[in-house]
Each structure stands twice: as structure tokens, then as C-alpha cells.
Coordinates of C-alpha atoms and ligand atoms in Angstrom, one line a residue:
Chain A
M1 CA 124.1 97.3 35.9
E2 CA 123.1 94.0 37.7
Q3 CA 119.6 94.4 39.1
D4 CA 119.8 91.5 41.6
L5 CA 121.1 92.3 45.1
S6 CA 121.6 88.7 46.2
K7 CA 125.4 88.8 45.7
V8 CA 125.8 92.1 47.6
T9 CA 127.5 91.8 51.0
P10 CA 125.8 94.1 53.6
L11 CA 128.4 96.4 55.1
V12 CA 128.5 97.5 58.7
Y13 CA 129.9 100.7 60.2
E14 CA 131.2 100.0 63.6
S15 CA 131.1 103.0 65.9
R16 CA 130.6 104.2 69.4
I17 CA 129.0 107.3 71.0
G18 CA 130.8 108.5 74.2
V19 CA 128.9 111.3 76.0
P20 CA 130.2 112.7 79.4
Y21 CA 127.5 113.5 81.9
N22 CA 127.3 115.4 85.2
W23 CA 124.3 114.1 87.1
W24 CA 123.4 116.6 89.9
A25 CA 122.1 114.7 92.9
G26 CA 120.3 117.8 94.3
K27 CA 120.5 118.9 98.0
T28 CA 118.1 116.3 99.3
A29 CA 120.2 113.4 98.0
S30 CA 123.4 115.3 98.9
R31 CA 122.4 115.4 102.5
F32 CA 122.1 111.5 102.5
F33 CA 125.7 111.2 101.3
E34 CA 127.0 114.0 103.6
T35 CA 125.4 112.1 106.6
I36 CA 127.1 108.9 105.6
A37 CA 130.5 110.7 105.4
H38 CA 130.0 112.5 108.8
D39 CA 127.9 110.2 110.9
K40 CA 127.7 106.8 109.3
K41 CA 123.9 107.0 109.4
L42 CA 121.2 107.0 106.7
A43 CA 119.3 110.2 106.4
A44 CA 115.7 109.7 105.4
T45 CA 112.8 112.1 104.7
K46 CA 109.4 111.8 106.2
C47 CA 106.1 112.9 104.8
D48 CA 104.3 115.0 107.4
K49 CA 100.9 114.1 105.8
C50 CA 101.0 110.2 105.5
G51 CA 104.0 109.6 107.8
K52 CA 105.9 107.5 105.3
V53 CA 109.7 107.5 105.7
F54 CA 111.7 107.4 102.5
V55 CA 115.1 105.9 101.8
P56 CA 116.5 107.1 99.3
P57 CA 115.2 110.4 100.7
R58 CA 112.9 112.3 98.4
K59 CA 111.9 115.9 98.4
T60 CA 108.2 115.2 97.5
C61 CA 106.0 112.3 98.7
P62 CA 104.9 110.7 95.5
E63 CA 101.5 109.6 96.9
C64 CA 100.5 112.8 98.8
F65 CA 102.3 115.0 96.3
V66 CA 103.4 117.4 99.1
D67 CA 107.0 118.3 100.1
T68 CA 108.6 116.2 102.8
N69 CA 110.0 118.7 105.3
S70 CA 111.1 116.3 108.1
W71 CA 114.3 114.3 108.4
V72 CA 115.0 111.2 110.4
S73 CA 118.3 109.4 111.1
L74 CA 118.4 105.6 110.6
S75 CA 121.2 103.2 111.5
G76 CA 120.8 101.4 108.2
E77 CA 120.2 98.0 109.8
G78 CA 117.3 96.4 108.1
T79 CA 115.8 93.3 106.4
V80 CA 116.1 91.7 102.9
V81 CA 112.8 92.2 101.0
T82 CA 113.8 90.2 98.0
F83 CA 117.0 89.4 96.1
T84 CA 118.7 87.5 93.3
V85 CA 122.0 85.8 92.9
V86 CA 123.5 86.7 89.5
T87 CA 125.4 83.5 88.5
R88 CA 126.5 84.4 85.0
K89 CA 128.9 87.1 83.9
L90 CA 126.1 89.4 82.6
A91 CA 127.3 92.5 80.9
A92 CA 125.6 94.7 83.5
L93 CA 127.8 93.3 86.2
G94 CA 130.6 95.5 85.0
K95 CA 133.8 94.9 87.0
R96 CA 132.1 92.5 89.5
N97 CA 132.4 88.8 89.0
P98 CA 129.6 86.3 89.7
P99 CA 128.1 85.3 92.0
V100 CA 126.9 88.7 92.9
I101 CA 123.9 89.1 95.3
F102 CA 121.5 92.0 94.6
A103 CA 119.0 92.7 97.2
L104 CA 116.2 95.2 98.1
I105 CA 116.8 96.1 101.7
R106 CA 114.2 97.9 103.9
P107 CA 116.1 99.8 106.6
D108 CA 114.4 99.6 110.0
G109 CA 112.3 102.7 110.4
A110 CA 111.8 103.2 106.6
D111 CA 108.7 102.4 104.5
T112 CA 110.7 102.0 101.3
A113 CA 113.5 99.7 100.3
M114 CA 116.9 100.5 98.7
L115 CA 118.7 98.5 96.1
H116 CA 122.2 97.3 97.1
I117 CA 124.6 94.4 97.1
L118 CA 124.9 91.7 99.8
D119 CA 128.3 90.3 100.7
N120 CA 130.0 88.2 103.3
I121 CA 127.4 85.6 103.1
A122 CA 127.1 82.4 101.0
P123 CA 124.5 82.9 98.3
E124 CA 122.5 79.8 99.4
K125 CA 122.2 81.3 102.9
V126 CA 120.4 84.4 101.7
H127 CA 116.7 84.6 102.4
T128 CA 113.8 87.1 102.5
G129 CA 113.7 88.6 106.0
L130 CA 117.4 88.2 106.6
A131 CA 118.7 90.9 109.0
V132 CA 121.5 92.9 107.5
K133 CA 123.6 96.0 108.2
P134 CA 125.5 98.4 106.0
V135 CA 129.2 98.4 105.7
F136 CA 130.5 101.9 104.9
S137 CA 133.4 102.4 102.6
E138 CA 136.6 103.9 104.0
N139 CA 136.8 106.8 101.5
P140 CA 133.3 108.2 100.9
K141 CA 133.0 109.9 97.5
G142 CA 129.4 111.0 97.5
H143 CA 128.1 107.9 95.6
I144 CA 125.7 105.1 96.6
T145 CA 128.9 102.9 96.9
D146 CA 129.8 104.9 100.0
I147 CA 127.8 102.0 101.4
S148 CA 130.2 99.4 100.3
H149 CA 127.7 96.6 100.7
F150 CA 125.3 95.1 103.3
E151 CA 126.1 92.0 105.3
P152 CA 124.3 89.8 107.9
V153 CA 124.0 91.5 111.4
Chain B
M1 CA 84.9 117.7 68.8
A2 CA 83.0 114.5 69.5
K3 CA 84.9 111.5 70.7
K4 CA 85.0 108.8 68.1
R5 CA 85.0 105.0 68.5
V6 CA 88.2 103.5 67.1
A7 CA 89.1 100.3 65.3
V8 CA 92.2 98.5 64.1
V9 CA 91.7 98.0 60.3
G10 CA 95.1 96.6 59.3
T11 CA 98.3 95.2 60.6
G12 CA 101.7 94.3 59.3
Q13 CA 104.9 92.8 60.6
T14 CA 108.4 92.0 59.3
M15 CA 109.7 88.4 59.5
H16 CA 111.6 89.0 62.8
K17 CA 115.2 87.8 63.0
S18 CA 118.2 88.2 65.3
H19 CA 120.0 90.3 62.7
R20 CA 118.7 92.1 59.6
P21 CA 122.0 93.3 57.9
D22 CA 120.3 93.4 54.5
V23 CA 118.2 96.5 55.4
N24 CA 118.7 99.7 57.3
G25 CA 116.2 101.0 59.9
Q26 CA 114.1 102.9 57.4
E27 CA 113.9 99.9 55.1
L28 CA 112.9 97.6 57.9
I29 CA 110.1 100.0 58.9
H30 CA 109.0 100.2 55.3
E31 CA 108.5 96.4 55.2
A32 CA 106.0 96.6 58.0
V33 CA 104.2 99.7 56.7
K34 CA 103.8 98.2 53.2
T35 CA 102.3 95.0 54.7
A36 CA 99.9 96.9 57.0
L37 CA 98.7 99.1 54.1
A38 CA 98.2 96.0 51.9
D39 CA 96.3 94.3 54.7
A40 CA 93.9 97.3 55.0
E41 CA 93.8 97.8 51.2
L42 CA 94.9 101.5 51.7
T43 CA 97.6 103.6 50.2
I44 CA 99.9 106.0 52.1
N45 CA 97.8 108.9 50.7
D46 CA 94.9 107.6 52.8
I47 CA 96.9 108.1 56.1
D48 CA 96.2 111.3 58.0
A49 CA 99.0 111.1 60.6
I50 CA 101.7 108.8 61.8
V51 CA 103.0 107.9 65.3
I52 CA 106.3 106.0 65.5
G53 CA 108.6 104.8 68.2
N54 CA 111.5 102.7 69.3
M55 CA 113.7 102.4 72.4
D56 CA 115.9 105.3 73.3
H57 CA 119.6 104.6 72.6
F58 CA 119.2 101.2 70.9
E59 CA 120.1 102.5 67.4
G60 CA 121.6 105.8 68.7
I61 CA 119.4 107.8 66.4
N62 CA 117.5 110.6 68.1
Y63 CA 115.1 112.1 65.5
V64 CA 113.5 108.9 64.4
D65 CA 110.3 110.6 63.4
C66 CA 112.1 112.7 60.9
W67 CA 114.9 110.3 59.9
S68 CA 112.5 107.5 59.0
V69 CA 110.1 109.3 56.6
D70 CA 111.4 107.3 53.6
G71 CA 110.3 104.1 55.3
S72 CA 107.2 105.3 57.2
G73 CA 105.6 107.4 54.5
G74 CA 105.7 110.3 56.8
W75 CA 106.9 112.8 54.2
M76 CA 104.9 116.0 54.6
K77 CA 102.5 114.4 57.1
P78 CA 101.9 115.0 60.8
I79 CA 104.2 112.6 62.6
I80 CA 105.0 112.2 66.3
K81 CA 107.6 110.0 68.0
L82 CA 106.7 108.3 71.3
T83 CA 109.2 106.3 73.4
T84 CA 108.6 104.8 76.8
G85 CA 111.2 102.0 77.1
G86 CA 109.8 98.5 77.0
T87 CA 106.2 99.8 76.8
T88 CA 107.0 101.9 73.7
G89 CA 105.0 99.6 71.4
S90 CA 101.9 99.6 73.6
T91 CA 102.2 103.3 74.3
L92 CA 102.2 103.8 70.5
A93 CA 99.0 101.9 70.3
I94 CA 97.4 104.0 73.1
G95 CA 98.7 107.2 71.5
G96 CA 97.3 106.3 68.1
Y97 CA 94.0 105.4 69.7
H98 CA 93.9 108.8 71.4
M99 CA 94.6 110.6 68.1
V100 CA 91.8 108.9 66.3
A101 CA 89.4 109.0 69.3
S102 CA 89.9 112.7 69.6
G103 CA 88.3 113.2 66.2
L104 CA 91.3 115.1 64.9
F105 CA 92.6 112.3 62.7
E106 CA 90.5 109.7 60.8
K107 CA 93.2 107.2 59.9
V108 CA 96.4 106.9 61.8
L109 CA 99.4 104.7 61.0
I110 CA 101.2 103.4 64.1
I111 CA 104.8 102.0 63.8
G112 CA 107.0 100.3 66.3
W113 CA 110.5 99.1 65.4
E114 CA 113.9 98.0 66.6
K115 CA 117.2 97.0 65.3
N116 CA 118.3 95.5 68.5
S117 CA 121.4 94.0 66.9
E118 CA 122.8 97.5 66.4
S119 CA 124.0 98.2 69.9
D120 CA 124.7 96.9 73.4
T121 CA 121.3 96.2 74.9
T122 CA 122.5 96.3 78.5
G123 CA 124.2 99.7 78.0
A124 CA 121.0 101.1 76.5
I125 CA 118.7 99.6 79.2
T126 CA 121.0 100.9 82.0
T127 CA 119.9 104.4 81.0
A128 CA 116.4 103.6 82.2
F129 CA 117.7 103.4 85.8
D130 CA 118.4 106.3 88.1
P131 CA 122.1 107.4 87.9
I132 CA 122.5 108.4 91.5
W133 CA 120.7 105.6 93.3
D134 CA 120.4 102.5 91.1
R135 CA 122.9 102.3 88.3
L136 CA 126.0 101.6 90.4
V137 CA 124.3 98.8 92.3
F138 CA 122.2 97.1 89.6
A139 CA 122.8 94.3 87.2
G140 CA 120.3 95.2 84.4
A141 CA 116.9 94.0 83.4
I142 CA 117.4 90.3 84.1
A143 CA 118.4 90.8 87.7
G144 CA 115.3 93.0 88.3
L145 CA 113.0 90.3 86.8
A146 CA 114.8 87.7 88.9
A147 CA 114.2 89.6 92.0
E148 CA 110.5 89.7 91.2
G149 CA 110.4 85.9 90.5
M150 CA 112.3 85.3 93.8
A151 CA 109.8 87.4 95.8
Y152 CA 106.9 85.4 94.3
M153 CA 108.5 82.0 94.8
T154 CA 109.3 82.9 98.4
E155 CA 105.7 83.8 99.1
F156 CA 103.9 81.0 97.3
G157 CA 106.5 78.2 97.1
I158 CA 106.4 77.7 93.4
T159 CA 109.6 76.5 91.7
D160 CA 111.5 77.2 88.5
K161 CA 109.8 74.1 87.0
D162 CA 106.4 75.9 87.3
A163 CA 107.9 78.8 85.4
A164 CA 109.5 76.6 82.8
R165 CA 106.0 75.3 81.9
V166 CA 105.2 78.8 80.7
S167 CA 108.3 78.9 78.5
V168 CA 107.4 75.5 77.1
R169 CA 103.9 76.8 76.2
D170 CA 105.1 80.0 74.5
R171 CA 107.9 78.3 72.6
K172 CA 105.5 75.7 71.3
H173 CA 102.9 78.3 70.3
A174 CA 105.7 80.2 68.4
C175 CA 106.0 77.3 66.0
N176 CA 102.6 78.3 64.6
N177 CA 103.7 81.9 63.9
P178 CA 105.6 82.5 60.7
Y179 CA 106.8 86.0 62.0
A180 CA 108.4 84.7 65.3
Q181 CA 112.1 84.8 65.6
L182 CA 112.5 81.5 67.6
R183 CA 110.3 78.7 66.4
Q184 CA 111.6 75.7 68.3
E185 CA 109.9 73.6 70.9
V186 CA 111.7 73.0 74.2
T187 CA 111.0 70.5 77.0
L188 CA 110.7 71.3 80.7
E189 CA 114.0 69.5 81.2
E190 CA 115.7 71.6 78.6
V191 CA 114.5 74.8 80.2
L192 CA 115.7 73.7 83.6
A193 CA 119.0 72.5 82.2
S194 CA 119.7 75.8 80.5
P195 CA 122.3 77.9 82.3
M196 CA 121.1 79.8 85.4
L197 CA 121.6 83.5 84.6
S198 CA 120.3 85.2 87.8
D199 CA 118.5 82.9 90.3
P200 CA 115.8 81.8 89.6
I201 CA 115.9 82.7 85.8
H202 CA 117.4 80.2 83.3
L203 CA 118.5 81.2 79.9
L204 CA 115.4 79.6 78.3
D205 CA 113.1 81.5 80.6
V206 CA 113.9 84.9 79.0
C207 CA 113.3 86.7 75.7
P208 CA 115.9 87.1 72.9
R209 CA 117.1 90.2 71.1
T210 CA 115.4 90.8 67.8
D211 CA 115.4 93.0 64.7
G212 CA 111.9 93.7 63.5
A213 CA 109.1 96.2 62.9
C214 CA 105.3 96.3 63.2
A215 CA 102.7 98.6 61.8
V216 CA 99.0 99.0 62.8
I217 CA 96.4 101.2 61.2
M218 CA 93.6 102.6 63.3
A219 CA 90.5 104.3 61.9
S220 CA 87.5 106.1 63.3
E221 CA 84.0 104.6 63.3
D222 CA 83.1 106.9 60.4
V223 CA 85.3 104.8 58.0
A224 CA 86.5 101.6 59.9
Q225 CA 83.9 99.2 58.5
K226 CA 84.3 100.5 54.9
I227 CA 88.0 99.7 55.1
C228 CA 87.8 96.4 56.9
P229 CA 84.6 94.2 57.2
T230 CA 85.7 92.8 60.6
P231 CA 87.8 95.4 62.3
A232 CA 89.1 95.0 65.9
W233 CA 87.3 97.7 67.9
V234 CA 89.4 99.3 70.7
W235 CA 87.1 98.9 73.8
G236 CA 89.5 100.7 76.1
T237 CA 93.0 101.3 77.3
A238 CA 94.7 101.9 80.6
N239 CA 98.2 102.4 82.0
R240 CA 100.0 102.8 85.3
H241 CA 103.5 103.8 86.4
T242 CA 104.4 103.1 90.0
Y243 CA 108.1 103.5 90.2
T244 CA 110.9 106.0 90.7
Y245 CA 113.6 104.0 92.3
V246 CA 114.0 100.2 92.2
G247 CA 113.4 100.1 96.0
D248 CA 109.9 101.5 95.5
L249 CA 108.7 98.3 93.8
N250 CA 106.3 95.9 95.3
L251 CA 108.1 93.0 93.7
G252 CA 106.1 89.8 93.3
E253 CA 102.8 91.5 92.9
I254 CA 103.2 94.1 90.0
D255 CA 100.9 96.9 91.2
S256 CA 100.9 98.7 87.8
M257 CA 99.2 95.7 86.2
K258 CA 96.8 95.3 89.1
Y259 CA 95.6 98.9 88.9
A260 CA 95.6 99.2 85.1
A261 CA 93.7 96.0 84.6
A262 CA 91.1 96.9 87.3
E263 CA 90.5 100.3 85.6
L264 CA 90.2 98.7 82.2
W265 CA 87.7 96.1 83.3
K266 CA 85.6 98.7 85.1
K267 CA 85.6 101.1 82.1
T268 CA 84.5 98.3 79.7
G269 CA 82.1 96.4 81.9
I270 CA 84.2 93.3 82.2
T271 CA 83.2 91.5 85.4
E272 CA 84.7 88.0 84.9
P273 CA 87.8 88.5 82.7
R274 CA 88.7 84.8 82.8
K275 CA 85.3 83.8 81.3
Q276 CA 84.7 86.8 79.1
I277 CA 88.1 87.3 77.4
D278 CA 89.0 84.8 74.7
V279 CA 92.7 85.3 74.2
I280 CA 95.6 87.4 75.7
E281 CA 98.8 88.6 74.1
L282 CA 100.8 89.2 77.2
Y283 CA 104.0 91.2 77.1
Q284 CA 105.8 88.6 79.1
P285 CA 109.6 88.9 78.8
Y286 CA 110.3 86.0 81.2
S287 CA 108.4 82.9 82.2
F288 CA 107.6 83.7 85.9
A289 CA 105.6 86.7 84.6
G290 CA 103.3 84.3 82.9
I291 CA 102.2 83.2 86.4
I292 CA 102.5 86.4 88.4
W293 CA 101.0 88.9 86.0
I294 CA 97.8 86.9 85.1
E295 CA 97.0 87.0 88.8
A296 CA 97.6 90.8 88.9
M297 CA 95.3 91.1 85.9
G298 CA 92.5 89.5 87.8
I299 CA 92.3 86.3 85.6
I300 CA 93.0 84.0 88.5
P301 CA 93.3 84.5 92.3
R302 CA 96.6 85.3 93.8
G303 CA 98.8 82.2 94.4
K304 CA 96.8 80.1 91.9
G305 CA 98.6 81.1 88.7
A306 CA 100.9 78.1 88.5
E307 CA 98.1 75.6 89.0
Y308 CA 96.1 77.4 86.2
I309 CA 99.1 77.2 83.8
W310 CA 99.6 73.5 84.5
S311 CA 95.9 72.8 83.8
G312 CA 96.6 73.7 80.2
A313 CA 93.9 76.4 80.3
T314 CA 96.3 78.9 78.7
D315 CA 97.5 76.5 75.9
M316 CA 96.1 76.6 72.4
G317 CA 92.7 74.8 72.7
G318 CA 92.4 75.7 76.4
E319 CA 89.9 77.9 78.2
L320 CA 92.0 81.1 77.7
P321 CA 94.9 80.8 75.3
I322 CA 97.8 83.1 76.1
N323 CA 100.3 84.2 73.5
P324 CA 99.2 82.2 70.5
S325 CA 102.0 84.1 68.7
G326 CA 104.6 82.7 71.0
G327 CA 104.9 86.0 72.7
V328 CA 108.0 87.9 73.8
I329 CA 110.0 84.8 74.8
A330 CA 110.1 83.9 71.1
C331 CA 110.5 87.3 69.6
N332 CA 111.5 90.7 71.1
P333 CA 112.2 93.7 68.8
I334 CA 111.7 95.9 71.9
G335 CA 110.2 99.1 70.4
A336 CA 107.9 96.9 68.3
T337 CA 107.1 94.3 70.9
G338 CA 104.1 96.0 72.6
L339 CA 102.7 96.9 69.2
I340 CA 103.1 93.3 68.0
R341 CA 101.0 92.2 71.0
C342 CA 98.3 94.7 69.7
A343 CA 98.6 93.5 66.1
E344 CA 98.4 89.8 67.2
A345 CA 95.4 90.4 69.5
C346 CA 93.6 92.2 66.6
T347 CA 94.6 89.5 64.2
Q348 CA 92.8 87.1 66.4
I349 CA 89.6 89.2 66.4
M350 CA 89.8 89.6 62.6
G351 CA 90.2 85.8 62.2
K352 CA 93.4 86.1 60.2
G353 CA 95.6 84.1 62.6
G354 CA 96.1 81.1 60.3
A355 CA 97.8 78.2 62.3
R356 CA 97.8 80.3 65.4
Q357 CA 94.1 81.3 65.2
V358 CA 92.0 80.8 68.4
P359 CA 88.4 79.9 67.4
D360 CA 85.6 82.5 67.8
V361 CA 87.5 85.4 69.4
N362 CA 85.1 88.1 70.5
L363 CA 87.3 89.8 73.1
A364 CA 91.1 90.0 73.1
V365 CA 93.7 91.7 75.4
S366 CA 97.2 93.0 74.7
T367 CA 99.6 94.3 77.3
G368 CA 102.9 96.2 77.4
F369 CA 105.6 96.0 80.1
G370 CA 108.7 98.1 80.8
G371 CA 111.7 97.0 82.8
C372 CA 110.8 99.5 85.4
F373 CA 107.6 97.6 86.1
W374 CA 105.0 99.8 84.4
T375 CA 102.0 98.4 82.5
D376 CA 99.9 99.3 79.5
I377 CA 96.8 97.2 78.7
L378 CA 94.3 97.3 75.8
L379 CA 91.0 95.5 75.3
Y380 CA 89.7 94.9 71.7
G381 CA 86.3 93.5 70.7
K382 CA 84.6 92.1 67.6
Q383 CA 81.5 94.1 68.4
K384 CA 81.6 97.9 68.2
P385 CA 81.4 99.1 71.8
D386 CA 78.1 100.6 72.8
F387 CA 79.8 103.0 75.3
Ligands
ZN1 ZN1 102.8 111.2 102.0

């Protein structure tokens, strides 16, 4: 048998793994989505120890490591902390077509920011500190996309 | 059991490439292991335990510790798998250090590897983001890095030209490194003319996808100098995680690096990192990080990073060369990348760097970064630490 491997063509087995998942949001996050559906407001949790207000709401303050037992209601109006304009059809864009503006938005009254999409604004007009408001989707499904996008106030 | 001082006594890497269809994963791993054993003049029988890792999902193989024993030499040995996303390689180095420092194992073989060509990188990386809050409104690792670059640009008024200077540096350095995947110089104009992916990041500002493996052997102070006349002593390690959801990030300032570096300098008695450290292998997946993260590391005051880069201080021959290997922008087999930084930093201490050797290296640093903005950092010295 030929000892040399130089003439061997390396083969490839093309395959795919498809695994269905059910990600449970938990009751704390579920209240956020219920509040959008019923009141068109953002439900945030507040740490009674340090006073920080969290959006997305969390059950435990990561810094104090105590449960957050208080809830506050926010309009969702807030400011752009930072952003990027995706100008190429990156694989991660999925069904969206560039340009797509991703932004971290700090809702007024919150100490954290939330990741979302900015729309109804020309990409070159976006800047840090821009005042924005949420636009809620017509048919809430219990997903973060129940906020369709944010747009200038 | 007494805590032992630990040294790196051998390193090995594959010739990294975009695709390695000629070998499967175990065979790729074996190339790095053979090279590291030869470098340390050891055989697999000398190894007491193995720690191995790669990125989750990239190859779709779950039980890598077990599946890879043909290549790793792990047959009938204690073997543990560690995986922490982008920081996998640096976590492996820290984990191996803990195993030897504990006194439970004398000689540990550490392996990081990736066949990045075997799957959809974006699909795999998406699993690092929270399914409820982040995945439906995120555009992958590049957009996250771009948001960091944008935050810093807005605060300090630097431009994509300043960042391009970092890419020019690393791609030039890579030409000295026979292991690097991309060994081609680029000009500032070429970086700026390359397609904008996600504002402000151009194509030539970011790392490639790579197939490759790296192996590092650590040994306790009882045997290190018998194995290797000039081992690279591990002076200390630190790591920080600051993030649950993307919105938690303090983008533009990388808190995880700031706190990890501060802890490491304190533990090891470093008071002026810029003057005391001789070379850094920075896990820098895109050019802007070359400015922002050296500030967080305490090398240069905040807002002064670009000026420092333009001065040439971080080029070969400068005050503090960064990424003599060409770094991550030239080569990125993700699960190996952080361990390659470790191997390259130790190679500099051992004086085995060839064309990429920095003269008279006494202290070297390597780092690790994950797409969720966490940081690992390790400090190595030519002298055995007296602490
Ligand atoms: Zn608190």
C-alpha cells in the first residue's frame, strides 16, 4: 500500500445539529413582558440596599447580592449610551437588512441600559445622549421584540 | 499541601491556517502537543495531568476531554476540560497554574485548540448571549466591539485612523511570526479603505477565523529548572467578570481589565507597569482595543492611548512592544488564542522568539478576552518570584 498521503483528498462530512429549546424567562422577567402588554410601561426592579434600578429587571442585585423586592414603573423614554451602525450584511443580522442601528439605551429612572434597535432616524443623525422612546409592537408575544424599536422623542 | 511556585517549561503551536482539512481535531491537537513535549524535552509519560479546552459549539463535540485522548496523550491520565468562550485559552493557563501551584500535580500539559472552519462562528457565538434579553436584538460579536469603539471615540475624539495604526502594527509584527495565519503588511490607507462592517470597525480592524492548536507545559519549582534552564515563572494571574446582560457593560472603559490588572499589579509588586513590563501579548480581537485596553491596564493614562500608539512605543524596538507575534488580528483559533498569548509571552522570556524576539525580556504579560467583555491577565518573569 502507498505510504505517502500527498495524493489523498481530505473528505468533509457536511452536517447540522438542530436542537429545540424552551428558555423559561422566570417570573421576574415575565412581569416585564406582562407590563408591556397591559400598560405599555417598563417594569424595573430596585435594590433596597443600594437603590439601583434595573432594566432588564433582575431578582438579585449583582453588587449587593441581595434580592430586589421593589418594583418601579418607567415610561421607557431614555437616552442613547452608545451605539453602532451595522453597514454590512453580517450573518448575525438574520432577517434584518443593513443599515441596522444597535444601541444601548438607558431608560430615565434606571441605572442600567438595555440593548435594542433604533429606527426612524438616519444613521448619521444618531449620537450619544440622543433622547429616545420605545415603540411597542401591536401584538405582544412576550419577547423583547414587544418593544418593536426605539426612535427619537 | 504547600503552595508551589510554577513555571512554563515548554510551548508548542501548530502552523495556524484558515482551514486544516488534512487533519481532524485530535490530529491537530497532537501536532501542538508533540511540539511542546519536544520543546521541554519531555515525553508524555512525564505528564501528570492534562487540562484542555475549546469554544463551546464550534466543533459541535461535547466531550472534548475524552474524545481527544488520541491527540492529547490523555489516555489513562487525569484530564479536565475548561471552556469560557473567548477567554478559554487564558482560563486554561490559569487553571493549569492552579493545578501545579496547589502541589497536587508536578507537571501539567495545557492544550487549547479550535477548528474554527468547522461551523458557523456567528451561530456559535450567539449562544454566549442571553436568550431572553439579548439574542433577538443583537448582531454578534462585531457589533458589540463596535459599540465599545464608538463609546470611546465619542468620549475622546479619536478616529478610525488612530485604530488603524494598531492594525498596521500587529499585521507588520505578524510577518516575523512563522506560526501566524495572516502574514501580510497593510497600510493605514488600506485599513481605512477596507469595507466598514459595523461603524467604526473596518474589515482590516478585526481578527480572522483560524484552525490551530497550542500546548503549554507548566511545572512546579521542584523540577522546573531541571527541565528548562530558563523557564518563564508565573508571577501571578487575575480575572474579572462584570457582565450579565449587554446593557450592564460600561462600554469604552472595560472594567474587567481595569480591576483584573490592578489586582495583578498589587499582588506582584508592580508599581509602574509601563516601565517595568518588557512586552505584552494582548488578546486584542480588534484594533480599537489596542488603544482602550492598555489604558484600562494602567499602562497609559485614560485618553492617552492613541498618542502612545502613534509614538511607536508599542512597535518592535519601542519602549513596550505589544504583540510581537502579530496578535489576534493576525491569527485567531479562538479556544487556543488566549493560550497562544501565554505561549508567546513565555517564549519572549525564554529568548526563543527568533525574528519576533524582544531583547532582554524580564517581565511579560499575556491577556485573554471574551466577547462578553471579561478579562484574564497573567504576568510572567525570568526571575523566580520571591513571594
Ligand atoms: Zn444593590
